[in-house]
Coordinates of C-alpha atoms in Angstrom, one line a residue:
M1 CA 1.4 24.5 -1.0
P2 CA -0.1 24.3 2.6
A3 CA 0.1 20.9 4.3
L4 CA -2.8 18.5 4.0
L5 CA -5.3 18.2 6.8
P6 CA -3.6 16.1 9.5
L7 CA -4.8 12.5 9.9
I8 CA -5.4 13.1 13.6
F9 CA -8.8 14.5 12.9
I10 CA -9.6 12.9 9.6
S11 CA -9.8 9.5 11.2
L12 CA -12.4 10.8 13.6
L13 CA -14.4 12.2 10.7
L14 CA -14.4 8.9 8.9
M15 CA -15.8 7.2 12.0
T16 CA -19.0 9.0 11.2
A17 CA -19.0 8.4 7.5
C18 CA -22.0 6.8 5.8
A19 CA -20.6 3.2 5.8
T20 CA -22.9 0.8 7.4
T21 CA -20.4 -1.8 8.6
T22 CA -19.6 -1.8 12.3
D23 CA -16.1 -1.2 13.7
V24 CA -16.1 -4.5 15.6
K25 CA -15.8 -7.6 13.4
P26 CA -19.3 -9.2 13.1
E27 CA -19.7 -12.8 13.9
P28 CA -20.4 -14.9 10.7
V29 CA -24.2 -15.4 10.3
A30 CA -26.1 -18.0 8.4
D31 CA -29.2 -16.2 7.5
V32 CA -29.4 -16.3 3.7
K33 CA -32.9 -17.7 3.2
V34 CA -33.8 -19.4 0.0
V35 CA -37.2 -20.1 1.5
T36 CA -39.1 -17.4 3.3
E37 CA -42.6 -17.1 4.7
E38 CA -43.5 -14.8 1.8
R39 CA -42.2 -16.8 -1.1
I40 CA -39.9 -19.6 -2.3
I41 CA -37.0 -18.4 -4.4
P42 CA -36.8 -20.7 -7.4
L43 CA -33.2 -21.9 -7.5
S44 CA -31.4 -24.4 -9.7
E45 CA -29.4 -27.1 -8.2
E46 CA -26.2 -25.3 -9.2
A47 CA -27.4 -22.0 -7.6
L48 CA -28.4 -23.7 -4.4
L49 CA -25.0 -25.5 -4.2
D50 CA -23.3 -22.1 -4.8
L51 CA -25.2 -20.5 -2.0
L52 CA -24.6 -23.3 0.4
V53 CA -20.9 -23.3 -0.3
A54 CA -20.9 -19.5 0.1
E55 CA -22.7 -19.7 3.4
I56 CA -20.3 -22.3 4.8
A57 CA -17.3 -20.2 3.7
G58 CA -18.9 -17.1 5.3
Q59 CA -19.4 -18.9 8.6
R60 CA -15.7 -19.8 8.6
G61 CA -14.7 -16.2 7.8
N62 CA -13.5 -17.2 4.3
F63 CA -15.2 -14.2 2.7
E64 CA -13.0 -14.3 -0.4
E65 CA -14.4 -17.7 -1.2
A66 CA -18.0 -16.7 -0.3
L67 CA -18.2 -13.3 -2.0
P68 CA -17.8 -14.4 -5.7
R69 CA -20.6 -17.0 -5.2
Y70 CA -22.9 -14.4 -3.6
Q71 CA -22.1 -12.0 -6.4
R72 CA -22.8 -14.6 -9.1
Q73 CA -26.2 -15.6 -7.5
A74 CA -27.1 -11.9 -6.8
V75 CA -27.0 -11.2 -10.6
A76 CA -28.6 -14.5 -11.5
T77 CA -31.5 -14.4 -9.0
R78 CA -31.9 -10.7 -8.4
D79 CA -33.3 -11.7 -5.0
T80 CA -33.1 -8.8 -2.5
E81 CA -31.7 -10.9 0.4
I82 CA -29.0 -12.4 -1.7
V83 CA -28.1 -9.1 -3.4
A84 CA -28.0 -7.4 0.0
R85 CA -25.8 -10.2 1.4
A86 CA -23.3 -9.7 -1.5
A87 CA -23.3 -5.9 -1.0
Q88 CA -22.8 -6.1 2.7
M89 CA -20.0 -8.7 2.4
A90 CA -18.2 -6.8 -0.4
S91 CA -18.3 -3.6 1.7
Y92 CA -17.1 -5.3 4.8
I93 CA -14.0 -6.9 3.2
G94 CA -13.3 -3.7 1.2
T95 CA -13.6 -5.0 -2.4
N96 CA -14.9 -1.8 -4.0
K97 CA -15.6 -3.1 -7.5
E98 CA -17.9 -5.8 -6.1
A99 CA -19.3 -3.4 -3.5
L100 CA -20.3 -0.9 -6.3
E101 CA -21.8 -3.6 -8.5
S102 CA -23.8 -5.3 -5.8
S103 CA -25.0 -2.1 -4.0
S104 CA -25.9 -0.6 -7.4
L105 CA -28.0 -3.7 -8.2
W106 CA -29.6 -3.6 -4.8
L107 CA -30.7 0.1 -5.4
E108 CA -32.0 -0.9 -8.8
I109 CA -34.2 -3.6 -7.2
E110 CA -35.0 -1.7 -4.1
P111 CA -34.7 2.1 -4.8
E112 CA -35.9 3.2 -1.4
S113 CA -33.4 1.1 0.6
T114 CA -31.4 3.5 2.8
E115 CA -28.8 0.8 3.5
A116 CA -28.3 0.1 -0.2
A117 CA -27.8 3.8 -0.8
A118 CA -25.4 4.1 2.0
L119 CA -23.3 1.2 0.8
Y120 CA -23.3 2.5 -2.7
T121 CA -22.2 6.0 -1.6
S122 CA -19.5 4.5 0.7
A123 CA -18.1 2.5 -2.3
L124 CA -18.0 5.6 -4.5
I125 CA -16.2 7.5 -1.7
R126 CA -13.6 4.8 -1.3
E127 CA -13.0 4.9 -5.0
G128 CA -12.4 8.6 -4.8
R129 CA -15.5 9.3 -7.0
I130 CA -16.7 12.1 -4.7
L131 CA -18.7 14.0 -7.3
E132 CA -20.7 10.9 -8.1
A133 CA -21.2 10.3 -4.4
I134 CA -22.6 13.8 -4.1
D135 CA -25.0 13.1 -7.0
S136 CA -26.2 9.9 -5.2
I137 CA -27.0 11.7 -2.0
E138 CA -28.1 15.1 -3.1
S139 CA -31.8 14.1 -3.2
K140 CA -31.5 13.3 0.5
L141 CA -30.9 16.9 1.3
D142 CA -34.2 17.9 -0.4
E143 CA -35.9 15.3 1.8
G144 CA -34.4 16.8 4.9
E145 CA -32.0 13.9 5.7
E146 CA -28.6 14.6 7.2
V147 CA -25.5 14.0 5.0
N148 CA -22.0 13.8 6.4
F149 CA -20.3 16.3 4.1
T150 CA -17.2 16.5 6.4
A151 CA -16.5 12.8 5.7
L152 CA -17.0 13.4 2.0
A153 CA -14.6 16.3 2.1
A154 CA -12.0 14.4 4.2
N155 CA -12.0 11.6 1.7
S156 CA -11.5 14.1 -1.1
L157 CA -8.1 15.2 0.3
E158 CA -6.5 12.2 -1.4
L159 CA -7.4 13.6 -4.8
S160 CA -5.3 15.9 -6.9
D161 CA -5.6 19.7 -6.6
K162 CA -7.6 19.9 -9.8
E163 CA -10.1 17.3 -8.6
I164 CA -10.4 18.9 -5.2
K165 CA -11.2 22.2 -6.9
A166 CA -14.0 20.5 -8.8
V167 CA -15.4 19.1 -5.5
L168 CA -15.0 22.5 -3.9
E169 CA -17.0 24.1 -6.7
R170 CA -19.8 21.6 -6.1
F171 CA -19.8 22.2 -2.3
T172 CA -19.9 26.0 -3.0
E173 CA -22.9 25.5 -5.3
L174 CA -24.7 23.5 -2.7
M175 CA -24.0 26.2 -0.1
T176 CA -26.1 28.6 -2.1
R177 CA -29.1 26.3 -1.7
Y178 CA -28.4 25.2 1.9
P179 CA -26.5 28.1 3.5
H180 CA -27.3 27.0 7.0
N181 CA -26.1 23.4 6.7
T182 CA -23.3 23.1 9.2
S183 CA -21.9 19.8 7.9
L184 CA -21.7 21.4 4.4
Q185 CA -20.0 24.5 5.8
L186 CA -17.4 22.4 7.6
G187 CA -16.9 20.1 4.6
R188 CA -16.2 23.1 2.4
A189 CA -13.7 24.4 5.0
I190 CA -11.8 21.1 4.9
L191 CA -11.5 21.4 1.1
V192 CA -10.5 25.1 1.3
S193 CA -7.8 24.1 3.9
R194 CA -5.9 22.5 1.0
F195 CA -5.3 25.9 -0.5
D196 CA -6.0 28.5 2.3
P197 CA -6.0 27.1 5.9
E198 CA -6.5 30.7 7.3
E199 CA -9.9 30.9 5.5
A200 CA -10.8 27.4 6.6
L201 CA -10.0 28.4 10.2
Q202 CA -12.3 31.4 10.0
T203 CA -15.1 29.2 8.7
A204 CA -14.7 26.8 11.6
R205 CA -14.7 29.6 14.1
Q206 CA -17.8 31.1 12.5
V207 CA -19.6 27.7 12.9
R208 CA -18.5 27.6 16.5
A209 CA -19.8 31.1 17.1
D210 CA -23.3 29.9 15.8
D211 CA -23.0 26.5 17.6
P212 CA -20.5 26.6 20.5
D213 CA -21.0 22.9 21.2
S214 CA -20.1 21.6 17.7
E215 CA -17.3 19.2 18.3
H216 CA -16.7 18.9 14.6
A217 CA -16.1 22.6 14.4
I218 CA -13.8 22.5 17.5
G219 CA -11.8 19.6 16.1
L220 CA -11.4 21.3 12.7
E221 CA -10.4 24.6 14.3
A222 CA -7.6 22.8 16.1
N223 CA -6.5 21.1 12.9
F224 CA -6.4 24.2 10.9
L225 CA -4.3 25.9 13.6
I226 CA -1.9 22.9 13.4
Q227 CA -1.7 23.5 9.6
L228 CA -0.8 27.1 10.3
G229 CA 1.9 26.0 12.7
R230 CA 0.1 27.1 15.8
K231 CA 0.1 23.9 17.8
D232 CA 0.0 25.5 21.2
E233 CA -3.2 27.3 20.3
A234 CA -4.7 24.1 19.0
L235 CA -3.9 22.4 22.3
Q236 CA -5.5 25.2 24.2
V237 CA -8.7 25.0 22.0
L238 CA -8.9 21.3 22.7
Q239 CA -8.1 21.6 26.4
L240 CA -10.9 24.2 26.9
A241 CA -13.3 22.0 25.1
I242 CA -12.4 19.0 27.3
D243 CA -12.7 21.1 30.4
D244 CA -16.3 21.9 29.2
G245 CA -17.1 18.2 29.0
A246 CA -16.1 17.4 25.4
G247 CA -16.6 13.8 24.2
S248 CA -14.2 11.1 23.5
G249 CA -13.4 12.2 19.9
L250 CA -11.9 15.5 21.1
Q251 CA -10.2 13.8 24.0
L252 CA -8.5 11.4 21.6
Q253 CA -7.5 14.2 19.3
Y254 CA -6.0 16.1 22.2
A255 CA -4.1 13.0 23.4
R256 CA -2.7 12.4 19.9
L257 CA -1.5 15.9 19.6
V258 CA 0.1 15.7 23.0
S259 CA 1.9 12.6 21.9
Q260 CA 4.0 14.7 19.5
K261 CA 5.6 16.4 22.5
D262 CA 5.1 14.0 25.4
M263 CA 4.3 10.4 24.7
I264 CA 4.3 9.4 28.3
K265 CA 1.6 12.0 29.1
A266 CA -0.3 11.0 26.0
R267 CA -0.2 7.3 27.1
S268 CA -1.7 8.3 30.5
L269 CA -4.5 10.3 28.8
L270 CA -5.3 7.4 26.5
M271 CA -5.4 4.9 29.3
D272 CA -7.8 7.2 31.2
L273 CA -10.0 7.4 28.1
L274 CA -9.9 3.7 27.6
E275 CA -11.1 3.2 31.2
Q276 CA -14.1 5.4 30.3
Q277 CA -14.7 3.6 27.0
P278 CA -13.3 0.1 27.1
G279 CA -14.4 -0.9 23.6
N280 CA -13.2 2.2 21.7
G281 CA -11.2 0.9 18.8
E282 CA -9.7 4.3 18.0
V283 CA -8.3 4.5 21.6
I284 CA -7.0 0.9 21.5
Y285 CA -5.3 1.6 18.2
S286 CA -3.6 4.8 19.5
L287 CA -2.4 2.9 22.6
A288 CA -1.0 0.1 20.4
V289 CA 1.0 2.6 18.3
L290 CA 2.1 4.6 21.2
N291 CA 3.3 1.7 23.2
R292 CA 5.2 0.3 20.2
E293 CA 6.9 3.7 19.7
L294 CA 7.8 3.8 23.4
G295 CA 9.4 0.4 23.2
L296 CA 6.7 -1.1 25.6
Y297 CA 6.4 -4.2 23.3
G298 CA 4.5 -6.3 25.8
D299 CA 1.7 -3.7 26.1
A300 CA 1.8 -3.1 22.4
D301 CA 1.3 -6.8 21.8
N302 CA -1.7 -6.8 24.1
F303 CA -3.4 -3.9 22.3
Y304 CA -2.7 -5.2 18.8
H305 CA -4.3 -8.5 19.9
Q306 CA -7.4 -6.6 20.8
L307 CA -7.3 -4.7 17.5
I308 CA -7.6 -7.8 15.4
H309 CA -11.2 -8.1 16.6
Y310 CA -12.0 -4.8 14.9
A311 CA -12.7 -4.9 11.2
R312 CA -11.0 -1.6 10.6
Y313 CA -7.7 -2.6 12.2
E314 CA -7.6 -6.3 11.7
S315 CA -4.9 -6.4 9.0
E316 CA -2.8 -3.8 10.6
G317 CA -3.1 -5.6 13.9
H318 CA -1.9 -8.8 12.4
Y319 CA 1.0 -7.0 10.6
Y320 CA 2.4 -5.5 13.8
L321 CA 1.8 -8.7 15.8
G322 CA 3.9 -10.3 13.1
L323 CA 6.7 -7.7 13.6
L324 CA 6.6 -8.1 17.4
A325 CA 6.7 -11.9 17.2
Q326 CA 9.6 -11.7 14.7
R327 CA 11.4 -9.3 17.0
K328 CA 11.3 -12.0 19.7
G329 CA 12.5 -14.7 17.2
L330 CA 9.1 -16.4 17.1
L331 CA 9.2 -16.9 13.4
D332 CA 6.4 -19.4 13.0
L333 CA 4.1 -17.1 15.0
A334 CA 5.1 -14.1 13.0
A335 CA 4.5 -16.0 9.7
G336 CA 1.0 -16.9 10.9
H337 CA 0.2 -13.3 11.5
Y338 CA 1.6 -12.1 8.2
E339 CA -0.5 -14.7 6.4
M340 CA -3.6 -13.1 8.0
V341 CA -2.9 -9.6 6.6
Q342 CA -5.4 -8.7 3.9
A343 CA -5.3 -6.4 0.9
D344 CA -4.4 -3.0 2.4
S345 CA -1.3 -0.9 2.7
H346 CA 0.3 -3.5 5.0
F347 CA -0.3 -6.4 2.6
L348 CA 2.8 -6.3 0.4
P349 CA 5.2 -5.5 3.3
A350 CA 3.7 -8.5 5.2
M351 CA 4.2 -10.7 2.1
Q352 CA 7.8 -9.6 1.8
K353 CA 8.5 -10.3 5.4
L354 CA 6.8 -13.7 5.1
A355 CA 9.0 -14.4 2.1
A356 CA 12.1 -13.8 4.1
I357 CA 10.9 -16.3 6.8
R358 CA 10.0 -18.9 4.3
V359 CA 13.3 -18.7 2.4
N360 CA 15.1 -19.0 5.7
D361 CA 13.1 -22.1 6.5
N362 CA 13.7 -23.6 3.1
Q363 CA 9.9 -23.6 2.4
V364 CA 10.2 -21.8 -1.0
S365 CA 8.0 -24.4 -2.7
E366 CA 5.2 -24.1 -0.1
F367 CA 5.5 -20.3 -0.2
S368 CA 5.1 -20.3 -4.0
E369 CA 1.9 -22.3 -3.6
F370 CA 0.7 -19.8 -1.0
L371 CA 1.4 -16.9 -3.4
Q372 CA -0.6 -18.6 -6.1
R373 CA -3.6 -18.8 -3.8
Q374 CA -3.0 -15.1 -2.8
R375 CA -3.1 -14.1 -6.4
L376 CA -6.5 -15.7 -6.8
R377 CA -7.7 -14.1 -3.6
Y378 CA -6.4 -10.6 -4.3
P379 CA -6.2 -10.2 -8.1
D380 CA -5.4 -6.5 -7.7
F381 CA -2.0 -7.4 -6.3
S382 CA -1.4 -10.1 -8.9
I383 CA 1.6 -8.4 -10.5
E384 CA 3.3 -7.6 -7.2
L385 CA 2.8 -11.2 -6.0
Y386 CA 4.3 -12.5 -9.3
L387 CA 7.3 -10.3 -8.8
L388 CA 7.7 -11.4 -5.2
E389 CA 7.5 -15.0 -6.1
S390 CA 10.1 -14.5 -8.9
S391 CA 12.4 -12.7 -6.4
V392 CA 12.2 -15.6 -3.9
L393 CA 12.9 -18.1 -6.6
M394 CA 15.8 -16.0 -7.9
S395 CA 17.3 -15.9 -4.4
T396 CA 17.5 -19.7 -4.5
E397 CA 19.0 -19.7 -8.1
N398 CA 16.0 -21.6 -9.4
Y399 CA 16.2 -19.8 -12.7
P400 CA 14.1 -22.2 -14.8
K401 CA 11.2 -21.9 -12.4
T402 CA 11.6 -18.1 -12.1
H403 CA 11.5 -17.8 -15.9
Q404 CA 8.4 -20.0 -16.0
I405 CA 6.6 -17.8 -13.4
L406 CA 7.4 -14.6 -15.1
S407 CA 6.5 -15.9 -18.5
S408 CA 3.1 -17.0 -17.1
A409 CA 2.6 -13.5 -15.6
L410 CA 3.5 -11.8 -18.9
Q411 CA 0.8 -13.9 -20.7
Q412 CA -1.7 -12.0 -18.5
Y413 CA 0.2 -8.7 -18.4
P414 CA 2.2 -8.6 -21.6
D415 CA 3.2 -4.9 -21.4
D416 CA 4.1 -4.6 -17.7
T417 CA 7.5 -3.0 -17.4
E418 CA 8.4 -4.5 -14.0
L419 CA 7.6 -8.1 -15.2
L420 CA 9.6 -7.6 -18.4
Y421 CA 12.5 -6.1 -16.6
A422 CA 12.4 -9.0 -14.0
R423 CA 12.4 -11.6 -16.8
S424 CA 15.4 -9.8 -18.4
L425 CA 17.4 -10.4 -15.2
V426 CA 16.5 -14.1 -15.2
S427 CA 17.4 -14.3 -18.9
D428 CA 20.8 -12.8 -18.1
K429 CA 21.4 -15.6 -15.5
R430 CA 20.2 -18.2 -18.0
G431 CA 22.4 -16.9 -20.8
D432 CA 19.4 -16.1 -23.0
F433 CA 20.5 -12.8 -24.4
P434 CA 18.0 -12.7 -27.3
L435 CA 15.1 -12.8 -24.9
L436 CA 16.8 -10.3 -22.6
E437 CA 17.3 -7.9 -25.4
S438 CA 13.7 -8.4 -26.7
D439 CA 12.1 -7.7 -23.3
L440 CA 14.2 -4.6 -22.7
N441 CA 13.4 -3.3 -26.1
V442 CA 9.7 -3.8 -25.5
I443 CA 10.0 -1.5 -22.5
L444 CA 12.0 1.1 -24.5
S445 CA 9.4 1.0 -27.3
S446 CA 6.9 2.6 -24.9
D447 CA 9.3 4.4 -22.6
P448 CA 12.4 5.4 -24.7
D449 CA 13.8 7.6 -21.9
N450 CA 13.9 4.9 -19.2
A451 CA 17.4 5.5 -17.9
M452 CA 17.5 2.2 -15.9
V453 CA 16.6 0.1 -18.9
L454 CA 18.9 1.9 -21.3
N455 CA 21.8 1.2 -18.9
A456 CA 20.8 -2.4 -18.4
L457 CA 20.6 -3.1 -22.1
G458 CA 23.8 -1.2 -22.8
Y459 CA 25.6 -3.2 -20.1
S460 CA 24.2 -6.5 -21.4
L461 CA 25.3 -5.7 -24.9
S462 CA 28.8 -5.1 -23.7
N463 CA 28.8 -8.4 -21.8
H464 CA 27.1 -10.6 -24.4
T465 CA 28.0 -9.1 -27.7
Q466 CA 30.7 -7.0 -29.4
R467 CA 28.2 -4.3 -30.3
Y468 CA 30.2 -1.9 -28.2
D469 CA 29.3 1.3 -30.1
E470 CA 25.6 0.6 -29.6
A471 CA 26.1 -0.2 -26.0
L472 CA 28.2 3.0 -25.5
A473 CA 25.5 5.2 -27.0
M474 CA 22.8 3.6 -24.7
I475 CA 24.8 4.1 -21.6
Q476 CA 25.8 7.6 -22.4
R477 CA 22.1 8.4 -23.0
S478 CA 21.2 6.9 -19.7
L479 CA 23.8 9.1 -17.9
K480 CA 22.5 12.1 -19.7
L481 CA 19.1 11.4 -18.3
E482 CA 20.5 10.6 -14.8
P483 CA 23.9 12.3 -14.4
G484 CA 26.2 10.8 -11.9
E485 CA 24.2 7.5 -11.5
P486 CA 26.8 5.0 -10.1
A487 CA 25.4 2.0 -12.0
A488 CA 25.6 3.9 -15.3
L489 CA 29.1 5.1 -14.5
D490 CA 30.1 1.5 -13.9
S491 CA 28.6 0.4 -17.2
L492 CA 30.3 3.2 -19.0
G493 CA 33.7 2.3 -17.5
W494 CA 33.0 -1.4 -18.3
V495 CA 32.2 -0.8 -22.0
Y496 CA 35.3 1.3 -22.3
F497 CA 37.3 -1.6 -20.8
K498 CA 35.7 -3.9 -23.4
M499 CA 36.7 -1.5 -26.1
G500 CA 40.3 -1.5 -24.8
K501 CA 40.2 2.1 -23.7
L502 CA 41.7 1.5 -20.3
P503 CA 42.4 5.1 -19.1
S504 CA 38.7 6.0 -19.7
A505 CA 37.6 2.8 -18.1
I506 CA 39.6 3.4 -14.9
L507 CA 38.4 7.0 -14.8
Y508 CA 34.7 6.2 -14.9
L509 CA 35.0 3.0 -12.8
T510 CA 36.9 4.9 -10.1
E511 CA 34.2 7.6 -10.0
A512 CA 31.5 4.9 -9.8
Y513 CA 33.2 3.2 -6.9
K514 CA 33.7 6.5 -5.1
R515 CA 29.9 7.2 -5.4
S516 CA 28.9 3.6 -4.5
P517 CA 31.5 1.1 -3.1
D518 CA 29.6 -1.9 -4.6
P519 CA 31.5 -5.2 -4.9
E520 CA 30.6 -5.6 -8.6
I521 CA 32.0 -2.2 -9.3
A522 CA 35.1 -3.2 -7.3
A523 CA 35.4 -6.3 -9.5
H524 CA 35.3 -4.2 -12.7
L525 CA 37.7 -1.5 -11.4
G526 CA 40.1 -4.2 -10.2
E527 CA 40.1 -5.9 -13.5
A528 CA 40.8 -2.6 -15.3
L529 CA 43.6 -1.9 -12.9
W530 CA 45.0 -5.4 -13.4
A531 CA 44.9 -5.1 -17.2
S532 CA 46.6 -1.7 -16.9
G533 CA 49.6 -3.2 -15.1
H534 CA 48.6 -2.4 -11.5
P535 CA 48.0 -5.8 -9.9
E536 CA 48.8 -4.7 -6.4
Q537 CA 46.2 -1.9 -6.5
A538 CA 43.7 -4.4 -7.9
K539 CA 44.4 -7.0 -5.2
K540 CA 44.1 -4.3 -2.4
L541 CA 40.8 -3.2 -3.8
W542 CA 39.5 -6.8 -4.1
Q543 CA 40.6 -7.6 -0.5
D544 CA 38.7 -4.6 0.8
A545 CA 35.6 -5.5 -1.1
L546 CA 35.8 -9.2 0.0
T547 CA 35.8 -8.0 3.6
E548 CA 32.3 -6.4 3.0
A549 CA 31.0 -9.1 0.6
P550 CA 32.9 -12.3 0.9
E551 CA 30.4 -14.4 -1.1
H552 CA 29.7 -11.9 -3.9
P553 CA 29.7 -14.1 -7.1
V554 CA 31.0 -11.5 -9.6
L555 CA 33.8 -10.4 -7.3
R556 CA 34.9 -14.0 -6.5
D557 CA 34.7 -15.1 -10.2
T558 CA 36.8 -12.2 -11.2
I559 CA 39.5 -13.0 -8.6
R560 CA 39.5 -16.7 -9.5
R561 CA 39.8 -15.9 -13.2
L562 CA 42.7 -13.3 -12.9
A563 CA 44.5 -14.3 -9.7
P564 CA 43.7 -17.9 -8.9
Q565 CA 47.1 -18.3 -7.1
E566 CA 46.4 -15.5 -4.7
S567 CA 45.0 -16.1 -1.2
L568 CA 42.8 -13.1 -0.7

């Protein structure tokens, strides 16, 4: 399958999408009017308090506190200004469910509002509901309004092939009614590029032939050439356009393409472009990334600090500022930046890095409280945050609290595989085999071919019971599903050891250790060798494993139990 359209140009397309929020973070405003010259909105005392709290929270930038209150009062009052406020805020902070609800309500109240329509369409696009987005804007074509079909198409590239074909069919249908719509032609070319970049290239060139100054067509022509492996031609197309006075979008695209071969030259091009357009967030972003990759961390830090004032890059800016601060050993500063990362692709990595800092600082209790607040703030990440909190607590061997957290999570998400598996690990540490077995069996009831869970349950059965035949069958099934998996080979060797079949035990444990020299496998193999009358081999193996993992609990417990008199 041909490669997807590169992000180099897609990001430029999205800059012209139908979202109404600006790139630079807006200053909080306090203009929700419950009293206007035209009317007085009848508000209950509770509603008025809700709006006042929301407005204060909004002024402080605490949009997650403000938005639910605006949403609630938007539905209750159906007042246009309050509904608009809710829709704008939801769109700004990227909570699509709320953005869809409030913008839909706004359109219901004020059908002619172009801003409401734009916010509603943007929310549909972000949800990947492209066909519905087309439905919502099709009437605009009949009214002669411009529609950015290239942005619609670019967003569609994250869909499956089947879904893209459905969108492509809709674009083709619209082309029969609007054959001269350039944006529609180029949007269709973007979709076609998923399957046939050569055809897409010819479409872009045809549009250029009709409109030589179309920068969208030029940029797409370059990208389709890149998809076809013709980067030198793409560079030439962009260079000629720049020589003819092309705008900043194509200059940025050219610099990004140059960076793949010559980062120093690309940096110089971007600095020149920034001098021409000091507030261009796309250029600042590119310079931040490029300087970081070049190891110019001071310059990268400077550009990332600029980026946090741009709504589009705020979270990513804080994430990389955290990394840069952590690199310099400024852990408190790093933690502060990680805490500012919002719900995007950098959110969970930031929370994981923050967890490591808090564990190192012995602030596990405070971090647990922070994660509780984050779950309320970002409910879509609730399961991942429960898992992170349980992992942090497990690392401190606080098994009762870990069990409590996971049990609370499972009350909300009773069938979640990861939560059930995580609690089984805690149950193992607590010696609660019945709960361990119950949780793993719940997973297997819906996913009977889960090799990892089959292995885990088989291994646990061999450790906590004498149901060795049952354990053996599970582990063998796991290995059949994932042949050669070291963990399952270790389990198989271990159950054979428990059954007294030492030659088979040593055979499989040796193979497991060869594939993965893990200290727990070393402990098992050493014990099997010890029981087979080869203590010197066992001690040599343990000594080597201790060198790599001197504090490993299973390894040390095995040595203490079998060779307490030895000094290893």
